[in-house]
PDB file of C-alpha atoms (C1' of nucleotides) in Angstrom:
ATOM      1  CA  MET A  26     113.118 101.661 128.617  1.00 43.00           C
ATOM      2  CA  THR A  27     112.199 105.393 129.538  1.00 46.00           C
ATOM      3  CA  ARG A  28     114.657 108.148 130.127  1.00 45.00           C
ATOM      4  CA  ASP A  29     114.225 109.835 133.395  1.00 48.00           C
ATOM      5  CA  LEU A  30     115.300 113.184 134.258  1.00 41.00           C
ATOM      6  CA  PHE A  31     119.158 113.072 134.951  1.00 44.00           C
ATOM      7  CA  ASP A  32     119.284 110.736 131.603  1.00 50.00           C
ATOM      8  CA  ASP A  33     117.746 113.369 129.552  1.00 51.00           C
ATOM      9  CA  GLU A  34     120.647 115.571 130.699  1.00 53.00           C
ATOM     10  CA  CYS A  35     124.048 114.163 131.230  1.00 53.00           C
ATOM     11  CA  SER A  36     123.814 110.479 131.561  1.00 55.00           C
ATOM     12  CA  PRO A  37     125.855 107.674 128.959  1.00 61.00           C
ATOM     13  CA  ALA A  38     123.378 104.951 129.975  1.00 71.00           C
ATOM     14  CA  PRO A  39     121.564 103.421 126.622  1.00 79.00           C
ATOM     15  CA  TRP A  40     118.428 105.267 125.576  1.00 94.00           C
ATOM     16  CA  VAL A  41     116.392 103.354 123.140  1.00 97.00           C
ATOM     17  CA  GLN A  42     114.845 105.701 120.487  1.00 98.00           C
ATOM     18  CA  GLU A  43     111.596 104.152 117.969  1.00 97.00           C
ATOM     19  CA  ILE A  44     112.769 104.555 114.229  1.00 97.00           C
ATOM     20  CA  GLY A  45     110.061 102.703 112.490  1.00 97.00           C
ATOM     21  CA  GLU A  46     107.479  99.743 113.475  1.00 97.00           C
ATOM     22  CA  ASP A  47     109.138  97.018 115.200  1.00 98.00           C
ATOM     23  CA  ALA A  48     113.263  98.962 114.446  1.00 98.00           C
ATOM     24  CA  VAL A  49     114.593 100.646 117.505  1.00 98.00           C
ATOM     25  CA  ILE A  50     118.198 101.796 118.070  1.00 98.00           C
ATOM     26  CA  LEU A  51     119.732 101.216 121.293  1.00 98.00           C
ATOM     27  CA  ARG A  52     122.001 104.708 122.309  1.00 98.00           C
ATOM     28  CA  HIS A  53     124.946 103.634 123.669  1.00 97.00           C
ATOM     29  CA  PHE A  54     124.464  99.834 124.103  1.00 98.00           C
ATOM     30  CA  ALA A  55     127.960  98.703 123.230  1.00 98.00           C
ATOM     31  CA  ILE A  56     129.660 101.651 124.737  1.00 98.00           C
ATOM     32  CA  ALA A  57     131.604  99.549 126.977  1.00 98.00           C
ATOM     33  CA  GLN A  58     132.923  97.425 125.051  1.00 98.00           C
ATOM     34  CA  VAL A  59     133.393  99.272 121.771  1.00 98.00           C
ATOM     35  CA  ASP A  60     137.571  98.890 122.429  1.00 98.00           C
ATOM     36  CA  ALA A  61     136.821  95.402 123.018  1.00 98.00           C
ATOM     37  CA  LEU A  62     134.759  94.844 119.609  1.00 98.00           C
ATOM     38  CA  LEU A  63     137.669  97.287 117.882  1.00 98.00           C
ATOM     39  CA  GLU A  64     140.440  94.946 118.809  1.00 98.00           C
ATOM     40  CA  ASP A  65     138.025  91.710 117.894  1.00 98.00           C
ATOM     41  CA  ILE A  66     137.876  93.499 114.333  1.00 98.00           C
ATOM     42  CA  HIS A  67     141.400  93.500 113.958  1.00 98.00           C
ATOM     43  CA  ASN A  68     142.231  90.094 114.409  1.00 98.00           C
ATOM     44  CA  LEU A  69     139.288  88.908 112.362  1.00 98.00           C
ATOM     45  CA  GLN A  70     140.804  91.452 109.307  1.00 98.00           C
ATOM     46  CA  ASP A  71     143.861  89.070 109.523  1.00 97.00           C
ATOM     47  CA  LEU A  72     142.025  85.810 109.670  1.00 98.00           C
ATOM     48  CA  SER A  73     139.582  87.628 106.185  1.00 98.00           C
ATOM     49  CA  PRO A  74     141.235  90.609 104.831  1.00 98.00           C
ATOM     50  CA  PHE A  75     138.559  93.502 104.291  1.00 98.00           C
ATOM     51  CA  ARG A  76     137.860  94.019 100.205  1.00 98.00           C
ATOM     52  CA  ARG A  77     135.698  95.959  97.754  1.00 97.00           C
ATOM     53  CA  GLN A  78     133.283  93.647  96.315  1.00 96.00           C
ATOM     54  CA  GLN A  79     131.089  93.900  92.943  1.00 95.00           C
ATOM     55  CA  THR A  80     127.293  93.981  92.591  1.00 95.00           C
ATOM     56  CA  PRO A  81     125.067  91.941  89.540  1.00 93.00           C
ATOM     57  CA  GLY A  82     125.410  95.338  87.915  1.00 92.00           C
ATOM     58  CA  GLY A  83     128.898  95.269  87.553  1.00 92.00           C
ATOM     59  CA  PHE A  84     129.595  98.127  89.999  1.00 94.00           C
ATOM     60  CA  TRP A  85     131.874  98.110  92.729  1.00 95.00           C
ATOM     61  CA  MET A  86     130.855  99.152  96.413  1.00 96.00           C
ATOM     62  CA  SER A  87     133.068 101.784  98.093  1.00 96.00           C
ATOM     63  CA  VAL A  88     132.881  99.648 101.192  1.00 97.00           C
ATOM     64  CA  GLY A  89     135.544  97.392 102.451  1.00 98.00           C
ATOM     65  CA  MET A  90     134.167  94.034 103.584  1.00 98.00           C
ATOM     66  CA  SER A  91     134.566  90.757 105.611  1.00 98.00           C
ATOM     67  CA  ASN A  92     132.477  88.052 107.310  1.00 98.00           C
ATOM     68  CA  CYS A  93     132.715  85.993 110.838  1.00 98.00           C
ATOM     69  CA  GLY A  94     130.238  83.141 111.426  1.00 98.00           C
ATOM     70  CA  SER A  95     128.988  80.132 110.015  1.00 98.00           C
ATOM     71  CA  PHE A  96     127.747  82.280 107.208  1.00 98.00           C
ATOM     72  CA  GLY A  97     128.925  85.794 105.491  1.00 98.00           C
ATOM     73  CA  TRP A  98     127.158  88.020 103.044  1.00 98.00           C
ATOM     74  CA  ILE A  99     128.930  88.173  99.180  1.00 97.00           C
ATOM     75  CA  SER A 100     128.427  89.838  96.099  1.00 97.00           C
ATOM     76  CA  ASP A 101     130.083  89.429  93.047  1.00 95.00           C
ATOM     77  CA  ARG A 102     128.717  88.976  88.883  1.00 94.00           C
ATOM     78  CA  LYS A 103     126.549  86.516  89.731  1.00 93.00           C
ATOM     79  CA  GLY A 104     124.728  87.970  92.699  1.00 94.00           C
ATOM     80  CA  TYR A 105     123.823  88.410  96.050  1.00 96.00           C
ATOM     81  CA  ARG A 106     124.443  85.297  98.482  1.00 97.00           C
ATOM     82  CA  TYR A 107     125.390  83.875 101.770  1.00 97.00           C
ATOM     83  CA  VAL A 108     128.300  80.849 101.627  1.00 98.00           C
ATOM     84  CA  ALA A 109     130.648  79.255 104.455  1.00 98.00           C
ATOM     85  CA  ILE A 110     133.425  79.792 102.598  1.00 98.00           C
ATOM     86  CA  ASP A 111     135.656  83.047 102.197  1.00 98.00           C
ATOM     87  CA  PRO A 112     136.791  83.855  98.314  1.00 97.00           C
ATOM     88  CA  VAL A 113     139.256  85.365  99.156  1.00 97.00           C
ATOM     89  CA  THR A 114     141.188  83.346 101.321  1.00 98.00           C
ATOM     90  CA  GLY A 115     139.255  79.775 100.736  1.00 98.00           C
ATOM     91  CA  SER A 116     139.135  78.599 104.086  1.00 98.00           C
ATOM     92  CA  PRO A 117     135.221  79.085 106.404  1.00 98.00           C
ATOM     93  CA  TRP A 118     134.858  82.534 107.512  1.00 98.00           C
ATOM     94  CA  PRO A 119     136.609  83.325 111.183  1.00 98.00           C
ATOM     95  CA  ALA A 120     134.551  82.166 114.130  1.00 98.00           C
ATOM     96  CA  MET A 121     132.117  85.070 115.313  1.00 98.00           C
ATOM     97  CA  PRO A 122     133.544  86.317 118.592  1.00 98.00           C
ATOM     98  CA  ASP A 123     131.863  85.514 122.059  1.00 98.00           C
ATOM     99  CA  LEU A 124     131.793  89.045 122.622  1.00 98.00           C
ATOM    100  CA  PHE A 125     130.394  89.847 119.154  1.00 98.00           C
ATOM    101  CA  TYR A 126     127.653  87.050 119.644  1.00 98.00           C
ATOM    102  CA  GLN A 127     127.171  88.485 123.245  1.00 98.00           C
ATOM    103  CA  VAL A 128     126.343  91.688 121.901  1.00 98.00           C
ATOM    104  CA  ALA A 129     123.602  91.225 119.151  1.00 98.00           C
ATOM    105  CA  VAL A 130     121.946  89.117 120.975  1.00 98.00           C
ATOM    106  CA  GLU A 131     121.049  91.141 123.975  1.00 98.00           C
ATOM    107  CA  ALA A 132     121.223  93.822 121.952  1.00 98.00           C
ATOM    108  CA  ALA A 133     117.910  91.675 119.942  1.00 98.00           C
ATOM    109  CA  GLU A 134     116.006  91.234 123.179  1.00 98.00           C
ATOM    110  CA  GLN A 135     116.641  94.783 124.325  1.00 98.00           C
ATOM    111  CA  ALA A 136     114.406  95.336 121.054  1.00 98.00           C
ATOM    112  CA  GLY A 137     111.959  93.051 122.052  1.00 98.00           C
ATOM    113  CA  PHE A 138     113.710  89.866 119.693  1.00 98.00           C
ATOM    114  CA  LYS A 139     113.856  87.128 122.406  1.00 96.00           C
ATOM    115  CA  ASP A 140     115.530  84.363 120.168  1.00 95.00           C
ATOM    116  CA  PHE A 141     117.805  85.764 117.877  1.00 98.00           C
ATOM    117  CA  VAL A 142     120.292  83.219 116.929  1.00 98.00           C
ATOM    118  CA  PRO A 143     122.411  84.612 114.713  1.00 98.00           C
ATOM    119  CA  ASP A 144     124.659  82.553 112.656  1.00 98.00           C
ATOM    120  CA  ALA A 145     126.730  85.241 110.193  1.00 98.00           C
ATOM    121  CA  CYS A 146     128.455  88.436 110.777  1.00 98.00           C
ATOM    122  CA  LEU A 147     128.810  91.059 107.765  1.00 98.00           C
ATOM    123  CA  ILE A 148     131.674  93.601 108.735  1.00 98.00           C
ATOM    124  CA  ASN A 149     131.746  96.780 107.158  1.00 98.00           C
ATOM    125  CA  ARG A 150     134.734  99.205 107.142  1.00 98.00           C
ATOM    126  CA  TYR A 151     134.008 102.917 106.102  1.00 97.00           C
ATOM    127  CA  GLU A 152     136.281 105.021 104.646  1.00 96.00           C
ATOM    128  CA  ILE A 153     135.426 108.870 104.180  1.00 95.00           C
ATOM    129  CA  GLY A 154     133.584 108.955 100.944  1.00 95.00           C
ATOM    130  CA  THR A 155     132.536 106.231 101.257  1.00 96.00           C
ATOM    131  CA  LYS A 156     128.938 105.013 101.231  1.00 97.00           C
ATOM    132  CA  MET A 157     125.846 102.368 101.252  1.00 97.00           C
ATOM    133  CA  SER A 158     123.092 103.144  98.947  1.00 97.00           C
ATOM    134  CA  LEU A 159     119.347 102.140  99.988  1.00 96.00           C
ATOM    135  CA  HIS A 160     118.788  98.407  99.529  1.00 97.00           C
ATOM    136  CA  GLN A 161     117.483  95.785 101.898  1.00 97.00           C
ATOM    137  CA  ASP A 162     118.345  92.766 103.505  1.00 97.00           C
ATOM    138  CA  LYS A 163     116.533  90.630 101.472  1.00 96.00           C
ATOM    139  CA  ASP A 164     118.768  87.523 101.184  1.00 97.00           C
ATOM    140  CA  GLU A 165     117.922  85.453 104.580  1.00 97.00           C
ATOM    141  CA  GLN A 166     115.716  82.350 105.160  1.00 96.00           C
ATOM    142  CA  ASP A 167     113.941  83.517 107.986  1.00 92.00           C
ATOM    143  CA  MET A 168     112.861  86.846 108.239  1.00 96.00           C
ATOM    144  CA  SER A 169     110.951  86.498 111.224  1.00 97.00           C
ATOM    145  CA  GLN A 170     114.914  87.218 112.519  1.00 98.00           C
ATOM    146  CA  PRO A 171     116.180  90.654 113.482  1.00 98.00           C
ATOM    147  CA  ILE A 172     119.352  92.625 111.996  1.00 98.00           C
ATOM    148  CA  VAL A 173     121.557  94.151 114.510  1.00 98.00           C
ATOM    149  CA  SER A 174     123.578  96.721 113.420  1.00 98.00           C
ATOM    150  CA  VAL A 175     126.530  98.389 115.600  1.00 98.00           C
ATOM    151  CA  SER A 176     128.806 101.354 114.963  1.00 98.00           C
ATOM    152  CA  LEU A 177     132.090 101.659 115.780  1.00 98.00           C
ATOM    153  CA  GLY A 178     134.715 104.246 115.138  1.00 97.00           C
ATOM    154  CA  LEU A 179     133.468 107.307 112.960  1.00 97.00           C
ATOM    155  CA  PRO A 180     129.575 108.988 113.115  1.00 97.00           C
ATOM    156  CA  ALA A 181     128.155 108.171 109.931  1.00 97.00           C
ATOM    157  CA  VAL A 182     124.374 109.030 108.770  1.00 97.00           C
ATOM    158  CA  PHE A 183     121.588 106.131 109.131  1.00 97.00           C
ATOM    159  CA  MET A 184     119.056 106.352 106.481  1.00 97.00           C
ATOM    160  CA  PHE A 185     116.093 104.429 107.322  1.00 97.00           C
ATOM    161  CA  GLY A 186     112.919 103.952 104.777  1.00 96.00           C
ATOM    162  CA  GLY A 187     109.983 101.487 104.386  1.00 96.00           C
ATOM    163  CA  GLN A 188     109.337  98.450 102.307  1.00 95.00           C
ATOM    164  CA  SER A 189     109.042 100.342  99.125  1.00 94.00           C
ATOM    165  CA  ARG A 190     111.575 101.788  97.532  1.00 93.00           C
ATOM    166  CA  GLN A 191     109.076 104.941  96.787  1.00 92.00           C
ATOM    167  CA  ASP A 192     108.623 105.433 100.618  1.00 94.00           C
ATOM    168  CA  PRO A 193     110.173 108.599 102.360  1.00 94.00           C
ATOM    169  CA  VAL A 194     113.273 108.262 104.441  1.00 95.00           C
ATOM    170  CA  GLN A 195     114.263 109.270 107.330  1.00 96.00           C
ATOM    171  CA  ARG A 196     118.163 110.151 108.969  1.00 96.00           C
ATOM    172  CA  PHE A 197     119.322 109.515 112.039  1.00 97.00           C
ATOM    173  CA  PRO A 198     122.931 110.177 112.979  1.00 97.00           C
ATOM    174  CA  LEU A 199     124.654 106.805 114.371  1.00 97.00           C
ATOM    175  CA  PHE A 200     127.426 107.394 117.363  1.00 97.00           C
ATOM    176  CA  GLN A 201     130.143 104.447 118.454  1.00 97.00           C
ATOM    177  CA  GLY A 202     128.198 102.009 120.604  1.00 98.00           C
ATOM    178  CA  ASP A 203     125.026 103.016 119.152  1.00 98.00           C
ATOM    179  CA  VAL A 204     123.179  99.499 118.111  1.00 98.00           C
ATOM    180  CA  VAL A 205     119.411  99.432 115.435  1.00 98.00           C
ATOM    181  CA  VAL A 206     117.595  96.906 115.096  1.00 98.00           C
ATOM    182  CA  TRP A 207     114.532  96.181 113.276  1.00 98.00           C
ATOM    183  CA  GLY A 208     112.729  93.009 111.439  1.00 98.00           C
ATOM    184  CA  GLY A 209     108.932  92.068 112.294  1.00 98.00           C
ATOM    185  CA  ARG A 210     107.046  95.197 110.394  1.00 97.00           C
ATOM    186  CA  SER A 211     110.644  96.844 109.511  1.00 97.00           C
ATOM    187  CA  ARG A 212     112.605  93.865 108.310  1.00 98.00           C
ATOM    188  CA  LEU A 213     112.328  94.443 104.911  1.00 97.00           C
ATOM    189  CA  ASN A 214     112.321  97.998 104.962  1.00 97.00           C
ATOM    190  CA  PHE A 215     115.207 100.198 102.492  1.00 97.00           C
ATOM    191  CA  HIS A 216     118.220 101.524 104.577  1.00 97.00           C
ATOM    192  CA  GLY A 217     122.278 102.922 104.052  1.00 97.00           C
ATOM    193  CA  VAL A 218     124.756 104.679 104.975  1.00 97.00           C
ATOM    194  CA  ARG A 219     125.363 109.144 103.383  1.00 97.00           C
ATOM    195  CA  PRO A 220     129.237 109.633 102.543  1.00 96.00           C
ATOM    196  CA  LEU A 221     130.854 109.415 105.246  1.00 96.00           C
ATOM    197  CA  LYS A 222     132.933 112.578 106.905  1.00 94.00           C
ATOM    198  CA  ALA A 223     135.854 113.188 108.543  1.00 92.00           C
ATOM    199  CA  ASP A 224     135.074 114.112 112.226  1.00 87.00           C
ATOM    200  CA  LEU A 225     135.812 117.639 112.351  1.00 79.00           C
ATOM    201  CA  ASN A 226     135.510 117.751 115.961  1.00 76.00           C
ATOM    202  CA  ALA A 227     138.479 115.046 116.756  1.00 72.00           C
ATOM    203  CA  PRO A 228     141.417 115.931 113.750  1.00 60.00           C
ATOM    204  CA  ASN A 229     144.032 114.020 115.855  1.00 59.00           C
ATOM    205  CA  GLY A 230     144.056 110.659 113.790  1.00 56.00           C
ATOM    206  CA  GLN A 231     141.112 108.924 115.860  1.00 68.00           C
ATOM    207  CA  GLY A 232     141.628 106.663 113.268  1.00 83.00           C
ATOM    208  CA  ASP A 233     139.041 108.029 110.188  1.00 93.00           C
ATOM    209  CA  VAL A 234     137.257 104.765 109.531  1.00 97.00           C
ATOM    210  CA  ARG A 235     134.086 103.425 110.482  1.00 97.00           C
ATOM    211  CA  TYR A 236     133.034 100.257 110.922  1.00 98.00           C
ATOM    212  CA  ASN A 237     129.749  98.393 111.401  1.00 98.00           C
ATOM    213  CA  LEU A 238     129.229  95.049 111.813  1.00 98.00           C
ATOM    214  CA  THR A 239     126.049  93.861 111.038  1.00 98.00           C
ATOM    215  CA  PHE A 240     123.973  90.075 112.517  1.00 98.00           C
ATOM    216  CA  ARG A 241     121.743  88.286 110.259  1.00 98.00           C
ATOM    217  CA  LYS A 242     120.627  84.846 110.789  1.00 98.00           C
ATOM    218  CA  ALA A 243     121.473  83.485 107.477  1.00 98.00           C
ATOM    219  CA  PHE A 244     119.567  79.812 107.293  1.00 98.00           C
TER     220      PHE A 244
ATOM    221  C1'  DC B  10     119.175  99.992  92.152  1.00 60.03           C
ATOM    222  C1'  DA B  11     124.443  96.956  98.585  1.00 60.03           C
ATOM    223  C1'  DG B  12     126.201 101.899  91.940  1.00 60.03           C
ATOM    224  C1'  DT B  13     132.730 107.532  94.587  1.00 60.03           C
ATOM    225  C1'  DT B  14     125.610 105.646  89.154  1.00 60.03           C
ATOM    226  C1'  DC B  15     123.737 109.074  85.979  1.00 60.03           C
ATOM    227  C1'  DC B  16     120.907 113.634  85.476  1.00 60.03           C
ATOM    228  C1'  DA B  17     119.251 117.531  85.810  1.00 60.03           C
TER     229       DA B  17
ATOM    230  C1'  DG C  28     116.801 114.963  94.613  1.00 60.03           C
ATOM    231  C1'  DG C  29     115.542 111.662  91.274  1.00 60.03           C
ATOM    232  C1'  DA C  30     115.192 108.282  87.551  1.00 60.03           C
ATOM    233  C1'  DC C  31     117.463 103.745  85.087  1.00 60.03           C
TER     234       DC C  31
END
DNA sequence: CAGTTCCA
DNA sequence: GGAC
């Protein structure tokens, strides 16, 4: 998709920003669905609460996490893995809301991944000061399927590197409604999120929180 | 090494 | 910012 003069100046329509090989930011892609997505998150957290998790090395991640869909990503001292049962509730993860699934599949298709069938959605809650260090998503079985990441709430700075930890890292601001899709040659690229800052321009407590939905095909 | 790490 |  290309931008015309109108879009370039003032349109809220979505546009595509290439950030690497087989990797794009779909700017404003989910802008019309933001309120409904946030309401879904609000409902989901009652069924499967946000919790901080421990890395295999014993450090506590700062970001609050939950999941929906057939499988959820968890971390503890035993390692990273996908499980069908939420260890906090002892029940299956909540079903993936239809809207989540639709947004993820359409974003993937827009990015050139025609047959994305996500079976897992990790929901990350970033509060002020929290971050996600540079890492790879490599716990999935089928690396031919992309990663789809939806940004909601406060803006954040996304880091996108290469397949090696030593590769240079680019930084991109992510705003509410933006969707990042990476796969193919970028599927195993390192990525992360800089410590979240309060929105100096909206001190009226629009919520000092950022949510990120990360869709994967785990199995 | 998905670290509010730790060091400089 | 880099190393572990």
